[in-house]
Coordinates of C-alpha atoms in Angstrom, one line a residue:
M368 CA 0.0 0.0 0.0
S369 CA 2.9 2.4 0.7
V370 CA 4.3 1.7 -2.8
L371 CA 0.8 2.5 -4.3
R372 CA 0.6 5.7 -2.4
Q373 CA 4.1 6.7 -3.6
L374 CA 3.1 5.9 -7.1
F375 CA 0.1 8.2 -7.2
Y376 CA 1.7 10.9 -5.1
T377 CA 4.4 11.3 -7.7
S378 CA 3.0 13.1 -10.7
E379 CA 5.4 11.7 -13.3
L380 CA 4.8 8.1 -12.3
R381 CA 1.1 8.7 -12.1
N382 CA 1.0 10.1 -15.6
K383 CA 3.0 7.1 -16.9
I384 CA 0.5 4.7 -15.3
F385 CA -2.5 6.5 -16.8
F386 CA -0.8 6.5 -20.2
V387 CA -0.3 2.7 -20.0
L388 CA -3.9 2.1 -18.9
G389 CA -5.1 4.4 -21.8
A390 CA -3.0 2.5 -24.3
L391 CA -4.3 -0.9 -23.1
A392 CA -7.9 0.4 -23.2
L393 CA -7.3 1.6 -26.8
F394 CA -6.0 -1.8 -27.7
R395 CA -9.0 -3.6 -26.3
V396 CA -11.4 -1.3 -28.2
F397 CA -9.7 -2.1 -31.5
A398 CA -9.6 -5.8 -30.7
N399 CA -13.4 -5.9 -30.5
I400 CA -14.2 -4.2 -33.8
P401 CA -14.8 -7.1 -36.2
I402 CA -14.5 -7.3 -39.9
P403 CA -17.9 -7.3 -41.6
G404 CA -19.4 -10.5 -43.0
I405 CA -18.4 -13.1 -40.4
N406 CA -20.3 -16.1 -39.1
P407 CA -20.0 -16.0 -35.2
E408 CA -21.3 -19.5 -34.6
R409 CA -18.8 -21.1 -37.1
L410 CA -16.1 -18.9 -35.8
A411 CA -16.5 -20.0 -32.2
A412 CA -16.6 -23.7 -33.3
F413 CA -13.5 -23.3 -35.4
F414 CA -11.4 -21.8 -32.6
A415 CA -12.7 -24.3 -30.1
G416 CA -11.4 -27.2 -32.1
N417 CA -8.1 -25.9 -33.3
Q418 CA -5.2 -25.6 -30.9
F419 CA -2.8 -23.9 -33.4
F420 CA -5.2 -21.0 -33.9
G421 CA -5.9 -21.0 -30.2
L422 CA -2.2 -20.2 -29.7
L423 CA -2.3 -17.4 -32.3
N424 CA -5.4 -16.1 -30.7
L425 CA -3.6 -16.0 -27.3
F426 CA -0.9 -13.7 -28.7
S427 CA -3.4 -11.5 -30.4
G428 CA -5.3 -10.9 -27.2
G429 CA -8.5 -12.5 -28.5
A430 CA -8.5 -10.2 -31.5
L431 CA -8.1 -13.2 -33.9
S432 CA -11.2 -15.0 -32.6
N433 CA -13.2 -11.8 -33.2
L434 CA -11.6 -11.3 -36.7
S435 CA -11.1 -7.8 -35.6
L436 CA -9.1 -5.0 -37.1
M437 CA -6.1 -6.2 -35.0
M438 CA -6.6 -9.9 -35.8
L439 CA -2.9 -10.3 -36.5
G440 CA -1.9 -8.9 -33.1
L441 CA 1.8 -8.8 -32.4
G442 CA 2.4 -12.1 -34.2
P443 CA 4.2 -10.7 -37.3
Y444 CA 6.4 -8.5 -35.1
I445 CA 7.3 -11.3 -32.8
T446 CA 8.0 -13.6 -35.8
A447 CA 10.2 -10.9 -37.4
T448 CA 12.2 -10.5 -34.2
I449 CA 12.7 -14.3 -33.8
I450 CA 13.7 -14.7 -37.4
L451 CA 16.4 -11.9 -37.1
Q452 CA 17.7 -13.4 -33.9
L453 CA 18.1 -16.8 -35.7
F454 CA 19.8 -15.0 -38.6
T455 CA 22.5 -13.8 -36.1
M456 CA 23.8 -17.4 -36.2
I457 CA 24.2 -17.2 -40.0
F458 CA 25.2 -13.6 -40.7
P459 CA 28.2 -12.3 -38.7
R460 CA 27.4 -8.7 -39.4
L461 CA 23.9 -9.0 -37.9
K462 CA 25.4 -10.8 -34.9
E463 CA 27.9 -8.0 -34.4
M464 CA 25.1 -5.4 -34.6
Y465 CA 22.9 -7.2 -32.1
Q466 CA 25.5 -8.2 -29.5
E467 CA 28.5 -5.8 -29.8
E468 CA 27.4 -2.4 -31.0
G469 CA 25.5 -1.4 -27.9
E470 CA 22.4 0.7 -27.9
M471 CA 22.9 2.0 -31.4
G472 CA 23.2 -1.5 -32.8
R473 CA 20.0 -2.6 -30.9
Q474 CA 18.1 0.3 -32.4
K475 CA 19.2 -0.6 -35.9
F476 CA 18.3 -4.2 -35.2
N477 CA 14.8 -3.2 -34.0
Q478 CA 14.4 -1.1 -37.1
Y479 CA 15.0 -4.1 -39.3
S480 CA 12.4 -6.0 -37.2
R481 CA 9.8 -3.3 -37.9
M482 CA 10.6 -3.4 -41.7
L483 CA 10.3 -7.2 -41.8
T484 CA 7.0 -6.9 -39.9
V485 CA 5.3 -5.3 -43.0
P486 CA 5.7 -8.2 -45.5
L487 CA 5.0 -10.8 -42.8
S488 CA 1.8 -9.0 -41.9
L489 CA 0.6 -9.0 -45.5
L490 CA 1.6 -12.7 -45.9
Q491 CA 0.0 -13.8 -42.7
G492 CA -3.1 -11.7 -43.3
Y493 CA -3.6 -13.1 -46.8
G494 CA -3.2 -16.6 -45.5
L495 CA -5.7 -16.2 -42.7
I496 CA -8.3 -14.4 -44.7
T497 CA -8.1 -17.1 -47.5
L498 CA -8.3 -19.9 -44.9
F499 CA -11.3 -18.4 -43.1
T500 CA -13.0 -17.8 -46.4
R501 CA -12.6 -21.4 -47.4
Q502 CA -13.9 -22.5 -44.0
G503 CA -17.1 -20.4 -44.5
L504 CA -16.2 -17.9 -41.7
I505 CA -15.9 -14.9 -44.1
D506 CA -17.9 -14.2 -47.2
P507 CA -15.9 -14.4 -50.4
L508 CA -14.1 -11.1 -51.1
K509 CA -13.5 -9.4 -54.4
P510 CA -9.9 -8.4 -55.3
L511 CA -10.4 -4.8 -54.3
A512 CA -12.2 -5.7 -51.0
L513 CA -9.4 -8.3 -50.3
A514 CA -6.7 -5.6 -50.8
A515 CA -8.6 -3.3 -48.5
A516 CA -8.9 -6.0 -45.8
L517 CA -5.2 -6.8 -46.1
L518 CA -4.2 -3.2 -45.8
T519 CA -6.5 -2.8 -42.8
V520 CA -5.2 -5.8 -40.8
T521 CA -1.6 -4.9 -41.7
A522 CA -2.2 -1.3 -40.5
G523 CA -3.8 -2.7 -37.3
S524 CA -0.7 -4.9 -36.6
L525 CA 1.7 -2.0 -37.2
L526 CA -0.5 0.3 -35.0
L527 CA -0.4 -2.3 -32.2
M528 CA 3.4 -2.5 -32.6
W529 CA 3.6 1.3 -32.4
I530 CA 1.4 1.4 -29.2
G531 CA 3.7 -1.2 -27.6
E532 CA 6.8 0.9 -28.4
L533 CA 5.1 4.1 -27.0
I534 CA 4.3 2.2 -23.8
S535 CA 8.0 1.2 -23.5
E536 CA 9.1 4.8 -24.2
K537 CA 6.5 6.9 -22.3
G538 CA 5.1 4.4 -19.7
I539 CA 6.3 1.7 -17.4
G540 CA 7.3 -1.8 -18.4
N541 CA 7.9 -3.5 -21.8
G542 CA 5.0 -2.4 -24.1
I543 CA 5.0 -5.6 -26.2
S544 CA 4.9 -7.8 -23.2
L545 CA 2.1 -5.7 -21.5
L546 CA -0.1 -5.9 -24.6
I547 CA 0.3 -9.7 -24.7
F548 CA -0.4 -9.8 -20.9
A549 CA -3.6 -7.7 -21.4
G550 CA -4.8 -10.0 -24.1
I551 CA -4.4 -13.1 -21.9
I552 CA -6.0 -11.4 -18.8
A553 CA -8.9 -10.1 -20.9
D554 CA -10.2 -13.7 -21.4
A555 CA -9.8 -14.7 -17.8
P556 CA -13.2 -13.4 -16.5
S557 CA -15.2 -15.2 -19.2
S558 CA -13.2 -18.4 -18.5
I559 CA -13.9 -18.2 -14.7
Q560 CA -17.6 -17.4 -15.4
Q561 CA -17.9 -20.4 -17.7
L562 CA -16.2 -22.5 -14.9
I563 CA -18.7 -21.4 -12.3
A564 CA -21.8 -21.6 -14.6
S565 CA -21.1 -25.2 -15.7
G566 CA -20.1 -26.5 -12.3
T567 CA -22.1 -29.0 -10.2
Q568 CA -21.6 -30.5 -6.7
E569 CA -19.6 -33.4 -8.1
D570 CA -17.1 -30.9 -9.5
I571 CA -16.2 -29.4 -6.0
P572 CA -13.3 -31.8 -5.3
G573 CA -12.0 -31.0 -8.8
Y574 CA -12.2 -27.3 -8.1
I575 CA -10.3 -27.7 -4.8
I576 CA -7.6 -29.6 -6.6
F577 CA -7.6 -27.0 -9.4
A578 CA -7.2 -24.1 -6.9
A579 CA -4.3 -25.9 -5.0
L580 CA -2.5 -26.7 -8.2
S581 CA -2.9 -23.2 -9.5
V582 CA -1.2 -21.8 -6.4
I583 CA 1.6 -24.4 -6.6
I584 CA 2.2 -23.7 -10.4
V585 CA 2.2 -20.0 -10.0
A586 CA 4.6 -20.1 -7.0
S587 CA 7.0 -22.5 -8.9
V588 CA 7.0 -20.2 -11.9
V589 CA 7.9 -17.3 -9.7
V590 CA 10.7 -19.2 -8.0
V591 CA 12.2 -20.4 -11.3
N592 CA 11.7 -17.1 -13.1
E593 CA 13.6 -15.3 -10.3
A594 CA 16.3 -17.9 -9.7
R595 CA 19.8 -16.9 -10.6
R596 CA 23.3 -18.4 -10.3
N597 CA 25.6 -15.6 -9.2
I598 CA 29.1 -16.0 -10.4
P599 CA 31.6 -13.8 -8.4
V600 CA 33.6 -11.3 -10.4
T601 CA 36.5 -9.1 -9.2
Y602 CA 37.8 -6.0 -11.0
A603 CA 41.6 -5.3 -10.7
K604 CA 42.8 -2.0 -9.4
R605 CA 43.8 0.6 -12.0
V606 CA 45.4 4.0 -11.4
R607 CA 44.5 6.9 -13.8
G608 CA 46.1 10.2 -12.9
N609 CA 45.6 10.7 -9.2
K610 CA 42.6 8.4 -8.9
M611 CA 42.4 4.6 -8.4
Y612 CA 39.6 2.7 -10.1
G613 CA 38.4 -0.9 -9.7
G614 CA 39.3 -3.2 -6.8
V615 CA 35.6 -4.0 -6.3
S616 CA 33.8 -7.4 -6.2
T617 CA 30.5 -8.0 -7.8
F618 CA 28.7 -10.9 -9.4
L619 CA 27.5 -12.0 -12.9
P620 CA 23.9 -13.4 -12.7
I621 CA 22.9 -16.3 -14.9
N622 CA 19.2 -16.9 -15.0
L623 CA 17.9 -20.5 -14.4
N624 CA 15.6 -19.9 -17.3
P625 CA 17.2 -17.5 -19.7
A626 CA 15.1 -18.5 -22.7
G627 CA 11.8 -17.4 -21.2
V628 CA 8.6 -18.7 -23.0
I629 CA 10.2 -18.8 -26.5
P630 CA 11.0 -22.6 -26.5
I631 CA 7.4 -23.4 -25.7
I632 CA 6.2 -21.2 -28.6
F633 CA 8.7 -22.9 -31.0
A634 CA 7.7 -26.4 -29.8
L635 CA 3.9 -25.7 -30.1
S636 CA 4.3 -24.3 -33.6
I637 CA 6.1 -27.4 -34.8
L638 CA 3.7 -29.8 -33.1
L639 CA 0.4 -28.1 -33.9
L640 CA 1.1 -27.3 -37.6
P641 CA 0.6 -31.0 -38.7
T642 CA -2.6 -31.0 -36.7
M643 CA -3.9 -28.0 -38.6
I644 CA -3.0 -29.5 -41.9
A645 CA -4.7 -32.8 -40.9
S646 CA -7.9 -31.0 -40.0
F647 CA -8.0 -29.5 -43.5
A648 CA -7.1 -32.8 -45.2
A649 CA -10.0 -34.6 -43.4
A650 CA -12.3 -33.2 -46.1
S651 CA -10.4 -35.2 -48.8
T652 CA -12.0 -38.1 -50.7
N653 CA -8.8 -40.2 -50.6
H654 CA -9.1 -42.9 -47.9
L655 CA -5.4 -43.0 -47.2
V656 CA -5.3 -39.2 -46.6
I657 CA -8.4 -39.5 -44.3
R658 CA -6.8 -42.2 -42.2
I659 CA -3.5 -40.3 -41.9
S660 CA -5.4 -37.1 -40.8
E661 CA -7.5 -39.1 -38.3
Y662 CA -4.3 -40.6 -36.8
I663 CA -2.6 -37.2 -36.5
T664 CA -5.7 -35.7 -34.9
K665 CA -6.0 -38.5 -32.4
F666 CA -2.2 -38.4 -31.7
S667 CA -2.4 -34.6 -30.9
Q668 CA -5.3 -35.0 -28.4
G669 CA -3.2 -35.4 -25.2
S670 CA -1.7 -38.8 -25.9
W671 CA 1.4 -39.8 -23.9
E672 CA 3.5 -39.9 -27.1
Y673 CA 2.4 -36.3 -28.0
N674 CA 3.3 -35.1 -24.5
L675 CA 6.7 -36.9 -24.6
I676 CA 7.6 -35.3 -28.0
Y677 CA 6.4 -31.9 -26.7
F678 CA 8.6 -32.2 -23.6
I679 CA 11.7 -33.2 -25.6
L680 CA 11.2 -30.3 -28.1
V681 CA 10.8 -27.8 -25.3
V682 CA 14.1 -29.0 -23.7
L683 CA 15.9 -28.9 -27.0
F684 CA 14.7 -25.5 -28.0
T685 CA 15.6 -24.1 -24.6
Y686 CA 19.3 -25.1 -25.3
F687 CA 19.0 -23.9 -28.9
Y688 CA 17.6 -20.4 -28.1
T689 CA 20.0 -19.9 -25.2
A690 CA 22.9 -20.7 -27.6
V691 CA 21.6 -18.0 -29.9
T692 CA 21.1 -15.2 -27.3
F693 CA 23.9 -16.0 -24.7
E694 CA 27.5 -15.9 -25.8
P695 CA 30.0 -17.0 -23.0
H696 CA 32.9 -16.1 -25.3
N697 CA 31.7 -12.4 -25.7
I698 CA 31.1 -12.1 -21.9
A699 CA 34.6 -13.5 -21.1
T700 CA 36.1 -11.0 -23.7
N701 CA 34.3 -8.0 -22.2
L702 CA 35.3 -9.0 -18.7
Q703 CA 38.9 -9.2 -19.8
K704 CA 38.8 -5.8 -21.5
Q705 CA 37.3 -4.2 -18.4
G706 CA 39.9 -5.7 -16.1
G707 CA 37.5 -8.2 -14.5
F708 CA 38.1 -11.8 -13.7
I709 CA 36.4 -14.7 -11.9
P710 CA 38.4 -15.7 -8.8
G711 CA 40.4 -18.9 -9.4
I712 CA 39.7 -18.8 -13.2
R713 CA 42.2 -17.3 -15.7
P714 CA 40.8 -14.6 -18.1
G715 CA 40.1 -15.5 -21.8
N716 CA 39.2 -19.0 -22.9
P717 CA 39.3 -20.6 -19.4
T718 CA 36.6 -18.0 -18.3
S719 CA 34.5 -18.8 -21.4
E720 CA 34.7 -22.5 -20.8
Y721 CA 33.8 -22.0 -17.1
L722 CA 30.8 -19.9 -18.0
S723 CA 29.7 -22.5 -20.5
Y724 CA 30.0 -25.2 -17.9
I725 CA 27.9 -23.3 -15.4
L726 CA 25.4 -22.3 -18.0
N727 CA 24.8 -25.9 -19.2
R728 CA 24.3 -27.1 -15.6
T729 CA 21.8 -24.4 -14.7
L730 CA 20.1 -24.6 -18.1
F731 CA 19.4 -28.3 -17.6
V732 CA 17.2 -27.5 -14.6
G733 CA 15.5 -24.6 -16.4
A734 CA 14.8 -26.7 -19.5
L735 CA 13.3 -29.6 -17.4
F736 CA 11.1 -27.1 -15.6
L737 CA 9.9 -25.5 -18.9
G738 CA 9.1 -29.0 -20.3
T739 CA 7.2 -30.0 -17.2
I740 CA 5.2 -26.8 -17.2
A741 CA 4.4 -27.3 -20.9
V742 CA 3.0 -30.8 -20.6
F743 CA 1.5 -30.5 -17.0
P744 CA -1.9 -29.0 -18.1
S745 CA -2.5 -31.8 -20.6
I746 CA -1.7 -34.4 -17.9
I747 CA -3.9 -32.9 -15.3
Q748 CA -6.7 -32.2 -17.8
G749 CA -7.1 -36.0 -18.1
A750 CA -7.2 -36.5 -14.3
V751 CA -9.3 -33.4 -13.5
N752 CA -12.0 -32.8 -16.1
I753 CA -12.1 -29.0 -15.9
Q754 CA -12.1 -27.4 -19.3
A755 CA -10.8 -24.0 -18.1
F756 CA -7.8 -25.6 -16.5
R757 CA -5.7 -25.5 -19.6
F758 CA -6.2 -21.7 -20.0
L759 CA -6.0 -20.7 -16.3
V760 CA -3.0 -22.8 -15.4
G761 CA -1.5 -23.5 -18.9
G762 CA 2.2 -23.2 -19.1
T763 CA 2.5 -20.5 -21.8
A764 CA -0.1 -18.1 -20.3
V765 CA 1.2 -18.4 -16.8
L766 CA 4.8 -17.9 -17.8
I767 CA 3.9 -14.8 -19.7
V768 CA 1.7 -13.3 -17.0
V769 CA 4.1 -14.0 -14.2
S770 CA 7.1 -12.7 -16.1
V771 CA 5.4 -9.5 -17.1
V772 CA 4.1 -8.8 -13.6
L773 CA 7.5 -9.4 -12.0
E774 CA 9.3 -7.3 -14.6
T775 CA 6.8 -4.4 -14.3
V776 CA 7.0 -4.4 -10.5
R777 CA 10.8 -4.4 -10.7
Q778 CA 10.7 -1.4 -13.0
I779 CA 8.2 0.4 -10.7
R780 CA 10.4 -0.1 -7.6
G781 CA 13.4 1.0 -9.6
Q782 CA 11.7 4.3 -10.6
L783 CA 10.7 4.8 -6.9
A784 CA 14.2 4.1 -5.7
M785 CA 15.7 6.6 -8.2
R786 CA 13.3 9.3 -7.1
Q787 CA 14.1 8.7 -3.4
Y788 CA 17.8 9.1 -4.2
E789 CA 17.1 12.4 -6.0
E790 CA 15.1 13.7 -3.0
F791 CA 17.9 12.6 -0.6

């Protein structure tokens, strides 16, 4: 309560909070303006039976299930950023820009992400509109109307990206993360209402188990998200003029889960794409194609083989994405340039090898946790028949919500501490 009082007593922080709330409200307004000519009943049935588009709908904040002006959400921008990060392993110049050129390099890298968002938005918008038209969710569009719809949804995606960057610049927290957070939270009241309305007395034990597991999962996500391995670092003393610098001891933190939620997104995309193709192939007249599509559909409905492959993919992608974004060699080089060293470890290659050794050990625990969180809702769904369980306790949604809340609270406390130092 004291933190809240300080927030609203400080005019600058109060204005930032109101700006964030206004931007989120604007996003929710646009997310509920649908494209004309849709069939609501078929639309609801389509998203209820397709996990792949349910994932896309999660990251669009429910805008895709409404076929709204912002139906693409932040998907094209997130895809563009991931593609460029993967390209850093192929193109040395891009890797140097992203990791070694500091703030100017990051700004140029972000500019490339924005430019790549435009063609990805057009491509994804055309694919979705064509797919929904063939499914009977949208009336067939003439070429001019199709071009207008593509420009509209592309502009909506770019507007949402711009709103996210404005939140990061003028508000508090990471704007892109807050928009995804708002989209997830926006569907929570309807899910809880559905849970209460469809419940009976026989469901009470299941609800109690559900509540207990919810608390345990959220608490474990918080613990792992905040867990760090602190590696001690000492800086040598240096004399410049009449002043002495260095001679201090600090630590280098390595997160237990440095990859965040990205490995789960990668694994879901690979696993759910064949399911989406199989659902469309089910309308074929070829008996072999129909049997294959039925097998894939049955395989993806929570079987133990599906969960096992899902778990393995999440673990592998955790290592892969961390290898892309975390460079022990660069960290060791920067430490050596700044006169820093790890006690008992020689600078240079021995430091890089030691950091890789520590990273692999901590990452093993983080990868196992991510894999467990990813498959846990499917396992519990079979034991406790509560349809809202997957959404309310699902790994992806909980990881995003908890991470965004912790990061925003951390930034708010940092702003308050900075102002207390200024007053002092």
